[in-house]
CSV table of C-alpha atoms in Angstrom, one decimal:
chain,number,residue,atom,x,y,z
M,1,LEU,CA,148.3,73.6,60.2
M,2,LYS,CA,150.3,73.2,63.7
M,3,LYS,CA,152.1,69.8,64.2
M,4,ALA,CA,151.2,67.6,66.9
M,5,TYR,CA,153.2,66.7,69.7
M,6,PRO,CA,155.0,63.4,69.5
M,7,GLU,CA,153.1,60.3,71.8
M,8,LEU,CA,156.3,60.2,73.9
M,9,VAL,CA,156.3,64.0,74.7
M,10,GLN,CA,152.0,63.8,75.9
M,11,THR,CA,153.2,60.6,78.3
M,12,ALA,CA,156.5,62.0,79.2
M,13,LEU,CA,154.3,65.3,81.4
M,14,ASP,CA,151.5,63.2,81.9
M,15,ASN,CA,154.0,61.1,84.5
M,16,ILE,CA,155.7,63.9,85.3
M,17,TRP,CA,151.7,65.6,86.0
M,18,THR,CA,150.9,62.6,87.9
M,19,LEU,CA,153.5,62.4,90.0
M,20,MET,CA,153.7,66.6,91.2
M,21,ALA,CA,151.5,67.2,94.4
M,22,PRO,CA,147.8,69.5,94.2
M,23,GLY,CA,150.2,72.6,94.4
M,24,GLY,CA,153.4,71.3,93.1
M,25,VAL,CA,156.2,72.4,90.9
M,26,TYR,CA,158.0,71.4,88.5
M,27,MET,CA,161.3,73.0,87.3
M,28,LEU,CA,164.0,72.0,84.4
M,29,MET,CA,167.0,73.6,83.1
M,30,SER,CA,167.4,73.6,79.5
M,31,PRO,CA,169.6,75.9,77.2
M,32,ARG,CA,166.6,76.1,74.6
M,33,THR,CA,164.4,79.6,75.1
M,34,LYS,CA,161.4,78.1,74.5
M,35,LEU,CA,160.2,74.2,75.2
M,36,LYS,CA,157.1,74.1,73.0
M,37,ALA,CA,155.5,71.4,74.3
M,38,VAL,CA,156.1,72.1,78.4
M,39,ARG,CA,154.5,76.0,77.6
M,40,ASP,CA,151.4,74.3,75.6
M,41,TYR,CA,151.0,71.4,77.8
M,42,VAL,CA,147.7,71.9,79.4
M,43,GLY,CA,148.8,70.2,82.3
M,44,PHE,CA,150.5,72.9,83.1
M,45,SER,CA,148.6,76.5,85.2
M,46,SER,CA,151.6,78.6,83.8
M,47,VAL,CA,155.2,77.8,83.0
M,48,GLU,CA,157.4,81.1,84.1
M,49,ARG,CA,160.9,81.0,82.4
M,50,ARG,CA,164.4,82.5,84.3
M,51,ALA,CA,167.7,83.2,82.2
M,52,VAL,CA,170.0,82.0,84.9
M,53,GLN,CA,173.7,82.7,85.3
M,54,SER,CA,176.8,81.3,87.1
M,55,GLU,CA,177.9,83.3,90.2
M,56,GLU,CA,181.9,82.6,88.4
M,57,LYS,CA,183.3,84.9,85.1
M,58,GLY,CA,182.8,82.7,82.5
M,59,GLY,CA,180.7,79.6,84.1
M,60,LYS,CA,179.2,77.1,81.7
M,61,ILE,CA,175.4,75.8,83.4
M,62,CYS,CA,173.8,74.1,80.6
M,63,SER,CA,176.6,72.7,78.7
M,64,LYS,CA,177.2,70.0,75.6
M,65,ASN,CA,179.8,67.9,75.9
M,66,ASN,CA,181.7,70.7,78.2
M,67,THR,CA,180.8,73.7,75.6
M,68,THR,CA,178.0,76.0,75.5
M,69,ARG,CA,175.2,76.2,72.9
M,70,LYS,CA,175.9,79.3,72.6
M,71,GLU,CA,178.6,81.8,73.4
M,72,ARG,CA,176.0,84.6,75.7
M,73,ASP,CA,175.6,86.0,79.1
M,74,GLU,CA,172.4,84.2,79.4
M,75,ALA,CA,173.6,80.5,78.5
M,76,CYS,CA,170.6,78.3,80.7
M,77,TYR,CA,167.0,78.3,81.7
M,78,MET,CA,164.9,77.6,84.6
M,79,TYR,CA,161.3,76.6,83.5
M,80,ILE,CA,159.0,76.7,86.4
M,81,CYS,CA,155.7,75.3,85.6
M,82,ARG,CA,152.9,75.2,88.1
M,83,LYS,CA,150.5,72.3,88.1
M,84,ASN,CA,147.1,72.3,86.4
M,85,LEU,CA,144.4,70.7,89.7
M,86,ASN,CA,142.0,71.6,86.3
M,87,TYR,CA,143.9,68.8,84.0
M,88,VAL,CA,142.8,65.2,83.2
M,89,VAL,CA,145.6,62.5,82.5
M,90,GLY,CA,143.1,61.5,79.8
M,91,LYS,CA,140.4,63.5,79.0
M,92,THR,CA,141.5,67.1,78.4
M,93,THR,CA,142.7,68.0,76.0
M,94,ALA,CA,147.0,67.6,76.3
M,95,PHE,CA,148.2,70.4,74.8
M,96,ARG,CA,147.1,74.5,74.2
M,97,GLU,CA,145.7,75.3,69.8
M,98,ASN,CA,146.3,78.7,70.3
M,99,TYR,CA,149.9,78.9,71.6
M,100,ARG,CA,151.7,82.3,73.7
M,101,SER,CA,154.9,83.3,73.8
M,102,LEU,CA,157.1,83.3,77.5
M,103,PRO,CA,157.5,87.3,79.2
M,104,MET,CA,160.6,86.9,80.5
M,105,ASP,CA,160.6,87.6,84.6
M,106,GLU,CA,161.9,90.9,85.8
M,107,GLU,CA,165.3,90.2,87.0
M,108,GLN,CA,165.7,90.3,90.7
């Protein structure tokens, strides 16, 4: 069985959803290639993941204690989450049961 997400995670995402305007977008940056709770959250109608690279050669965007998690070209990801207007905090189930992986967007 799939583990349920902690109540604190749901509360945080519900608070973000409440603060978003209708049709709003929430953007976040992370060195993680997957944010399962964000991906599975029903309050977002879509979540896009985009690799972000520094303009500078060897530049660090997402770092921990001034060192990157892994030395690679795509050391950071931007997640663009769009508000789902059909979601109702406290009434709609907060997380999808049948989750999917996020495809990488085409490089522009």
